[in-house]
Short mmCIF file of C-alpha atoms and ligand atoms in Angstrom, two decimals:
data_model
loop_
_atom_site.label_atom_id
_atom_site.label_comp_id
_atom_site.label_asym_id
_atom_site.label_seq_id
_atom_site.Cartn_x
_atom_site.Cartn_y
_atom_site.Cartn_z
CA MET A 256 0.08 0.27 -0.08
CA LEU A 257 1.40 3.77 -1.07
CA ASP A 258 1.38 6.38 1.48
CA PHE A 259 0.49 8.77 -1.09
CA ARG A 260 1.20 11.85 1.18
CA SER A 261 4.71 10.81 1.42
CA LEU A 262 5.04 10.63 -2.46
CA SER A 263 7.08 13.11 -4.37
CA LEU A 264 5.73 14.54 -7.65
CA ASP A 265 8.11 12.15 -9.31
CA GLU A 266 7.02 9.51 -7.54
CA LEU A 267 3.50 9.97 -8.07
CA LYS A 268 4.22 10.19 -11.93
CA ASP A 269 6.15 6.77 -11.82
CA TYR A 270 2.78 5.32 -10.05
CA VAL A 271 -0.12 6.92 -12.66
CA THR A 272 2.27 5.81 -15.40
CA ALA A 273 2.86 2.11 -14.05
CA VAL A 274 -1.32 1.70 -13.56
CA GLY A 275 -1.92 3.27 -17.15
CA GLU A 276 -2.86 6.76 -16.52
CA LYS A 277 -1.46 10.15 -18.22
CA GLU A 278 1.39 11.53 -16.63
CA PHE A 279 -0.46 14.80 -15.94
CA ARG A 280 -2.84 13.00 -13.47
CA ALA A 281 0.07 12.81 -10.97
CA ARG A 282 0.20 16.99 -11.18
CA GLN A 283 -3.27 16.72 -10.14
CA ILE A 284 -3.06 14.24 -7.27
CA PHE A 285 -0.04 16.16 -5.82
CA SER A 286 -2.02 19.38 -6.09
CA TRP A 287 -5.33 17.93 -4.40
CA ILE A 288 -3.17 16.51 -1.61
CA HIS A 289 -1.15 19.61 -0.82
CA LYS A 290 -4.56 21.64 -0.82
CA GLY A 291 -5.26 19.44 2.31
CA ALA A 292 -7.48 16.69 0.53
CA GLU A 293 -8.23 13.82 3.15
CA THR A 294 -10.09 11.60 0.83
CA PHE A 295 -9.83 10.49 -2.70
CA GLU A 296 -13.47 11.48 -3.42
CA GLU A 297 -12.60 15.20 -2.88
CA MET A 298 -10.67 14.90 -5.80
CA THR A 299 -13.39 15.68 -8.05
CA ASP A 300 -11.66 16.09 -11.41
CA LEU A 301 -10.19 12.60 -11.28
CA PRO A 302 -12.13 9.85 -13.31
CA HIS A 303 -13.80 7.91 -10.96
CA ALA A 304 -11.85 4.83 -12.18
CA LEU A 305 -8.70 6.47 -11.00
CA ARG A 306 -9.94 7.29 -7.74
CA GLU A 307 -10.86 3.68 -7.25
CA LYS A 308 -7.22 2.80 -7.80
CA LEU A 309 -5.98 5.13 -5.41
CA LYS A 310 -8.03 3.70 -2.78
CA LYS A 311 -6.98 0.29 -3.66
CA ASP A 312 -3.43 1.04 -4.16
CA GLY A 313 -2.88 3.22 -1.36
CA TYR A 314 -4.01 5.65 1.67
CA LEU A 315 -3.74 9.31 2.78
CA ASN A 316 -2.19 8.83 6.22
CA ASN A 317 -4.48 11.40 7.94
CA MET A 318 -4.34 12.19 11.48
CA GLU A 319 -6.48 13.62 14.02
CA VAL A 320 -6.91 16.74 16.43
CA ALA A 321 -6.85 14.87 19.62
CA ALA A 322 -6.53 18.16 21.74
CA LYS A 323 -6.37 21.65 21.11
CA GLN A 324 -5.36 24.49 23.52
CA ARG A 325 -5.45 28.38 22.50
CA SER A 326 -3.44 30.70 24.33
CA LYS A 327 -6.14 33.42 25.38
CA SER A 328 -3.03 36.18 25.60
CA ASP A 329 -1.37 35.87 22.09
CA GLY A 330 -3.49 33.47 19.98
CA THR A 331 -0.85 30.61 19.96
CA VAL A 332 -2.57 27.43 19.16
CA LYS A 333 -1.21 23.82 20.29
CA TYR A 334 -2.33 20.93 18.68
CA LEU A 335 -2.30 17.34 20.23
CA MET A 336 -2.27 14.99 17.25
CA ALA A 337 -3.18 11.57 16.97
CA LEU A 338 -1.71 9.31 14.26
CA LYS A 339 -3.18 6.33 12.53
CA ASP A 340 -1.46 3.86 14.68
CA GLY A 341 -2.26 5.98 18.01
CA ASN A 342 0.79 7.52 18.70
CA LEU A 343 0.32 11.11 19.72
CA ILE A 344 2.85 14.14 18.38
CA GLU A 345 2.24 17.88 18.96
CA CYS A 346 2.49 20.86 16.65
CA VAL A 347 2.01 24.77 17.65
CA LEU A 348 0.68 27.49 15.63
CA MET A 349 2.29 30.77 16.35
CA ARG A 350 0.99 33.94 14.84
CA TYR A 351 3.45 36.68 14.43
CA ALA A 352 3.25 40.15 12.69
CA TYR A 353 5.20 38.67 9.78
CA GLY A 354 2.72 35.48 9.15
CA ASN A 355 1.77 32.46 10.65
CA SER A 356 4.48 29.87 11.55
CA LEU A 357 4.05 26.29 12.73
CA CYS A 358 6.33 24.50 14.62
CA ILE A 359 6.13 20.57 13.73
CA SER A 360 7.45 17.36 15.18
CA THR A 361 9.60 14.95 13.46
CA GLN A 362 9.59 11.90 15.39
CA VAL A 363 7.33 10.37 18.17
CA GLY A 364 9.17 10.82 21.14
CA CYS A 365 12.95 11.70 20.97
CA ASN A 366 16.20 9.54 21.96
CA PHE A 367 18.50 12.27 22.65
CA GLY A 368 17.70 13.07 26.35
CA CYS A 369 18.18 16.62 26.77
CA ARG A 370 17.74 17.35 30.73
CA PHE A 371 15.11 20.20 30.42
CA CYS A 372 13.02 18.97 27.39
CA ALA A 373 9.72 17.10 27.84
CA SER A 374 9.78 15.68 24.34
CA THR A 375 12.57 12.81 25.12
CA ILE A 376 10.81 11.54 28.41
CA GLY A 377 10.12 7.96 27.61
CA GLY A 378 12.45 7.84 24.37
CA LYS A 379 11.59 7.74 20.90
CA LYS A 380 8.80 5.41 19.77
CA ARG A 381 9.35 5.94 16.12
CA ASP A 382 10.34 8.39 13.32
CA LEU A 383 7.94 10.33 11.24
CA THR A 384 7.19 9.80 7.56
CA ALA A 385 7.50 12.74 5.39
CA GLY A 386 3.70 12.63 4.97
CA GLU A 387 2.87 12.88 8.91
CA MET A 388 5.53 16.16 8.71
CA LEU A 389 3.33 17.27 5.51
CA GLY A 390 0.07 16.40 7.26
CA GLN A 391 0.70 18.39 10.53
CA LEU A 392 0.84 21.56 8.23
CA LEU A 393 -2.13 20.74 5.85
CA LYS A 394 -4.36 19.69 8.91
CA VAL A 395 -3.77 22.83 10.68
CA GLN A 396 -4.33 25.09 7.53
CA ARG A 397 -7.65 23.42 7.32
CA ASP A 398 -8.24 23.91 10.78
CA VAL A 399 -7.81 27.19 11.04
CA ASN A 400 -8.28 28.20 7.20
CA CYS A 401 -5.24 30.13 6.90
CA LYS A 402 -1.99 29.56 5.04
CA ILE A 403 1.07 28.85 7.10
CA ASN A 404 4.10 31.17 6.06
CA HIS A 405 6.74 29.55 8.07
CA VAL A 406 7.72 26.09 9.30
CA VAL A 407 9.96 25.25 11.99
CA LEU A 408 10.99 21.87 12.50
CA MET A 409 11.30 22.17 16.57
CA GLY A 410 8.48 20.03 17.82
CA ILE A 411 9.10 16.52 19.01
CA GLY A 412 12.24 14.64 17.87
CA GLU A 413 15.50 15.29 16.38
CA PRO A 414 15.07 16.07 12.77
CA LEU A 415 18.49 15.19 11.81
CA ASP A 416 17.94 11.61 13.15
CA ASN A 417 15.16 11.17 10.80
CA PHE A 418 17.43 12.96 7.93
CA GLU A 419 16.01 11.02 4.83
CA ASN A 420 12.09 11.40 5.58
CA VAL A 421 13.00 15.16 6.69
CA LEU A 422 14.74 15.82 3.80
CA LYS A 423 11.90 14.35 1.50
CA PHE A 424 9.40 16.62 3.34
CA LEU A 425 11.61 19.54 2.74
CA ARG A 426 11.76 18.79 -0.89
CA ILE A 427 7.98 17.96 -1.04
CA VAL A 428 6.81 21.11 0.79
CA ASN A 429 8.98 23.37 -1.39
CA HIS A 430 7.63 22.18 -4.52
CA PRO A 431 6.25 24.73 -6.77
CA ALA A 432 2.95 22.66 -7.43
CA GLY A 433 2.12 21.67 -4.06
CA VAL A 434 2.61 23.89 -0.87
CA ASN A 435 5.52 25.89 -2.52
CA LEU A 436 6.92 26.90 0.80
CA GLY A 437 10.22 28.56 0.34
CA MET A 438 13.32 26.83 1.74
CA ARG A 439 14.18 30.20 3.33
CA ARG A 440 11.03 30.03 5.09
CA ILE A 441 11.80 26.92 6.92
CA THR A 442 14.04 26.50 10.26
CA LEU A 443 15.74 23.06 11.09
CA SER A 444 16.79 22.83 14.61
CA THR A 445 19.36 20.10 15.97
CA CYS A 446 20.86 19.20 19.34
CA GLY A 447 23.96 18.91 17.27
CA LEU A 448 24.46 16.07 15.49
CA VAL A 449 27.86 16.81 13.60
CA PRO A 450 27.78 14.44 10.54
CA GLU A 451 24.16 15.00 9.43
CA ILE A 452 24.75 18.95 9.83
CA LYS A 453 27.82 18.47 7.40
CA ARG A 454 25.67 16.17 5.22
CA LEU A 455 23.07 19.15 5.23
CA ALA A 456 25.72 21.58 4.50
CA ASP A 457 26.44 19.81 1.25
CA LEU A 458 22.85 19.69 -0.01
CA ASN A 459 22.92 23.70 0.30
CA LEU A 460 19.02 23.89 0.73
CA GLN A 461 19.02 27.74 1.71
CA ILE A 462 16.79 26.53 5.15
CA THR A 463 17.63 28.26 8.23
CA LEU A 464 19.70 25.86 10.56
CA ALA A 465 19.10 26.45 14.28
CA VAL A 466 21.61 24.86 16.62
CA SER A 467 20.87 24.21 20.26
CA LEU A 468 23.77 25.12 22.44
CA HIS A 469 22.64 25.69 25.42
CA ALA A 470 26.07 25.89 27.22
CA PRO A 471 29.24 27.84 26.53
CA ASN A 472 31.33 24.64 27.43
CA ASP A 473 31.52 20.82 27.48
CA ARG A 474 31.29 20.62 31.15
CA ILE A 475 27.93 22.43 31.21
CA ARG A 476 26.52 20.98 27.96
CA ARG A 477 27.29 17.41 29.17
CA GLN A 478 25.31 17.84 32.51
CA ILE A 479 22.38 18.92 30.55
CA MET A 480 22.30 17.42 26.76
CA PRO A 481 23.79 13.91 26.91
CA VAL A 482 24.58 14.28 22.96
CA ALA A 483 27.85 16.30 24.00
CA ARG A 484 29.36 13.43 25.42
CA LYS A 485 29.25 12.34 21.65
CA TYR A 486 30.15 15.48 19.92
CA GLY A 487 32.50 18.14 21.61
CA LEU A 488 31.53 21.73 21.37
CA GLU A 489 34.60 22.56 19.37
CA GLU A 490 33.64 19.97 16.77
CA LEU A 491 30.09 21.17 16.84
CA LEU A 492 31.25 24.66 16.20
CA ASP A 493 33.55 23.32 13.58
CA ALA A 494 30.53 21.59 11.60
CA CYS A 495 28.79 24.89 11.93
CA ARG A 496 31.46 26.86 10.46
CA TYR A 497 31.46 24.63 7.47
CA TYR A 498 27.78 24.71 7.32
CA ILE A 499 28.31 28.46 6.93
CA SER A 500 30.93 28.21 4.30
CA LYS A 501 28.83 25.91 1.92
CA THR A 502 25.24 27.62 2.27
CA ASN A 503 26.38 31.29 3.22
CA ARG A 504 23.51 31.31 5.45
CA ARG A 505 23.38 32.63 9.06
CA ILE A 506 22.97 29.83 11.94
CA THR A 507 20.67 30.55 14.86
CA PHE A 508 22.08 29.34 18.01
CA GLU A 509 19.36 28.70 20.53
CA TYR A 510 20.28 29.08 24.26
CA ALA A 511 17.92 28.01 26.95
CA LEU A 512 18.63 30.11 30.23
CA ILE A 513 18.47 28.10 33.27
CA ASP A 514 18.85 30.06 36.40
CA GLY A 515 21.87 28.63 38.15
CA VAL A 516 23.41 26.35 35.41
CA ASN A 517 24.42 28.31 32.45
CA ASP A 518 23.19 31.87 32.80
CA ALA A 519 26.05 33.78 34.50
CA ASP A 520 27.84 36.56 33.10
CA ARG A 521 30.90 34.75 32.61
CA HIS A 522 29.11 32.23 30.71
CA ALA A 523 27.64 34.98 28.18
CA ALA A 524 31.47 36.05 28.00
CA GLU A 525 32.68 32.66 27.42
CA LEU A 526 30.09 32.14 24.63
CA ALA A 527 30.78 35.57 23.25
CA GLN A 528 34.59 34.34 22.96
CA LYS A 529 33.73 30.99 21.21
CA LEU A 530 31.28 32.27 18.50
CA LYS A 531 33.68 35.61 17.83
CA GLY A 532 33.48 36.29 14.02
CA MET A 533 30.69 33.50 13.07
CA LEU A 534 27.92 34.35 10.62
CA CYS A 535 25.53 33.88 13.60
CA HIS A 536 22.44 35.02 16.07
CA ILE A 537 21.71 34.09 19.33
CA ASN A 538 18.36 33.19 20.43
CA LEU A 539 18.08 33.35 24.17
CA ILE A 540 15.03 31.30 25.63
CA PRO A 541 13.77 31.48 29.18
CA VAL A 542 13.70 27.65 30.09
CA ASN A 543 10.43 26.57 30.09
CA LYS A 544 9.64 24.58 33.37
CA ILE A 545 8.48 20.98 32.74
CA SER A 546 7.06 18.36 35.36
CA GLY A 547 9.63 16.12 36.84
CA ARG A 548 12.57 18.48 36.30
CA ASN A 549 13.82 21.35 39.03
CA TYR A 550 15.31 23.42 36.25
CA VAL A 551 14.17 27.39 36.79
CA LYS A 552 13.92 29.94 34.09
CA ALA A 553 16.84 32.52 34.68
CA SER A 554 15.49 36.01 36.14
CA ARG A 555 14.54 38.95 33.76
CA ASP A 556 17.78 40.54 35.12
CA ARG A 557 19.71 37.66 34.47
CA ILE A 558 18.69 37.27 30.68
CA GLU A 559 19.03 41.25 30.11
CA SER A 560 22.78 41.05 31.31
CA PHE A 561 23.50 38.09 29.35
CA LYS A 562 22.29 39.41 26.33
CA ASN A 563 23.74 42.75 26.95
CA ILE A 564 27.14 41.02 27.15
CA LEU A 565 26.61 39.16 23.78
CA ILE A 566 25.57 42.50 22.14
CA ALA A 567 28.26 44.28 23.58
CA SER A 568 30.81 41.48 22.06
CA GLY A 569 29.29 42.28 18.67
CA ILE A 570 26.94 38.87 18.58
CA GLU A 571 23.41 39.82 17.46
CA THR A 572 21.10 38.60 19.93
CA THR A 573 17.62 38.25 20.66
CA VAL A 574 15.11 36.78 23.79
CA ARG A 575 12.62 34.43 22.49
CA ARG A 576 9.14 36.06 23.12
CA GLU A 577 7.44 33.69 25.47
CA LEU A 578 4.29 32.49 23.48
CA GLY A 579 1.50 30.28 24.67
CA THR A 580 3.21 30.13 28.42
CA ASP A 581 -0.82 29.78 29.50
CA ILE A 582 -1.07 26.88 27.56
CA ASP A 583 2.28 24.92 28.02
CA ALA A 584 3.62 25.56 24.54
CA ALA A 585 7.16 23.99 25.11
CA CYS A 586 7.46 21.26 23.14
CA GLY A 587 6.58 17.40 24.57
CA GLN A 588 4.58 19.06 27.12
CA LEU A 589 1.15 18.60 26.00
CA ARG A 590 1.84 14.94 24.79
CA SER A 591 3.44 14.29 28.17
CA SER A 592 0.93 15.38 30.04
CA HIS A 593 -1.26 13.10 28.06
CA LEU A 594 1.03 10.11 28.43
CA TRP A 595 0.89 11.22 32.35
CA ARG A 596 -2.72 9.99 32.07
CA LEU A 597 -1.61 6.59 30.68
CA ALA A 598 1.43 6.09 32.73
CA PRO A 599 3.31 7.97 35.52
CA LEU A 600 6.60 9.62 34.09
CA HIS A 601 9.75 8.82 35.57
CA GLU A 602 12.99 10.45 35.76
CA PRO A 603 15.17 8.24 33.60
N1 LIG B 783 15.86 18.21 18.61
C1 LIG B 783 16.02 19.39 18.32
C2 LIG B 783 14.47 20.13 18.06
C3 LIG B 783 13.49 19.96 18.88
S1 LIG B 783 13.59 20.89 20.47
C4 LIG B 783 16.68 20.33 19.07
O1 LIG B 783 17.09 19.84 20.27
O2 LIG B 783 16.88 21.38 18.79
C5 LIG B 783 13.41 23.03 19.84
C6 LIG B 783 14.02 23.75 20.87
O3 LIG B 783 13.38 23.78 22.05
C7 LIG B 783 15.41 23.25 21.32
O4 LIG B 783 16.53 24.48 21.06
C8 LIG B 783 15.19 22.62 22.53
O5 LIG B 783 16.64 22.72 23.21
C9 LIG B 783 14.29 23.80 23.20
N2 LIG B 783 13.78 23.40 24.27
C10 LIG B 783 13.31 22.13 24.83
N3 LIG B 783 12.85 22.14 25.85
C11 LIG B 783 12.65 22.93 26.38
C12 LIG B 783 12.42 23.92 27.53
N4 LIG B 783 11.78 23.15 28.63
N5 LIG B 783 12.49 25.36 27.51
C13 LIG B 783 13.29 25.97 26.64
N6 LIG B 783 13.52 25.60 25.46
C14 LIG B 783 13.50 23.74 25.18
#
């Protein structure tokens, strides 16, 4: 059975010709899928016989909205989606002056174990398919009846640990005959998988790469991010420099400020020194509290001071606006609060 939403236009062309149809039918099907069709019946300009073939040979991997929370303060909408196999993922719609941005998941759960992240509790269940990534965007567009202008791969999962499917999703969502989302409107966030960052660099896709740094040195990074035991900071920054040299794109470094862990002035100075001269931008995030962990967000004064040290060192720095704080919008929180009802969480 074919998962039609995961197919590229070329793969759809191969399919239609293999079943004895004209090649242009592939473009019609692709276009229907990208308009958000959830059944073959909706594809009204296809002959009945072709719709029957599609039904016989494959399926549209639809998901259902299992829960939805809307922030009263800023309009952020958080979705808990139930996949066909019952697994749960999240995506978050954020409304900015410059358009609608959707944060999507790339895996069910995550294996990387960042200590402050709710998505990783319980580990990875499975990778998402390209169609399930696209499906999140199409479902939300259908639900709110508006167009998504930006996509950030910052929901549940580690995108570079699901490289092939993520790459396929990027190419499909970027295709002019479909959603046609520009690569420059897509941000991919990684906890820092060095070989995959280099691989991505060689593809020169023009997406924005965001790297979750969260520490100015290996000692602190290893405490909060187990992946740092595999790839040291210098190696990671070398991979980032390689990415910049190949793509000419500015990297965003994400830095979640955790009270008493990584938020001192000396940490800011150390970070500034490490990043000096790099084409980058730092996004400071007041850490979101998650259940079962004791991390507390840095104070406002701390954040200001941290930011000012970086700026004074010539590094462009912003503090992420805290959207949806009244709805637990940090990734993994809604899913884990649902899983909590099924099985108690535990400290790994
Ligand atoms: N695995 C990828 C993408 C998913 S997480 C990555 O690690 O980048 C998206 C971003 O949210 C990452 O920067 C992550 O470190 C951050 N994040 C996770 N939990 C958080 C929390 N409780 N508070 C603030 N940021 C958090």
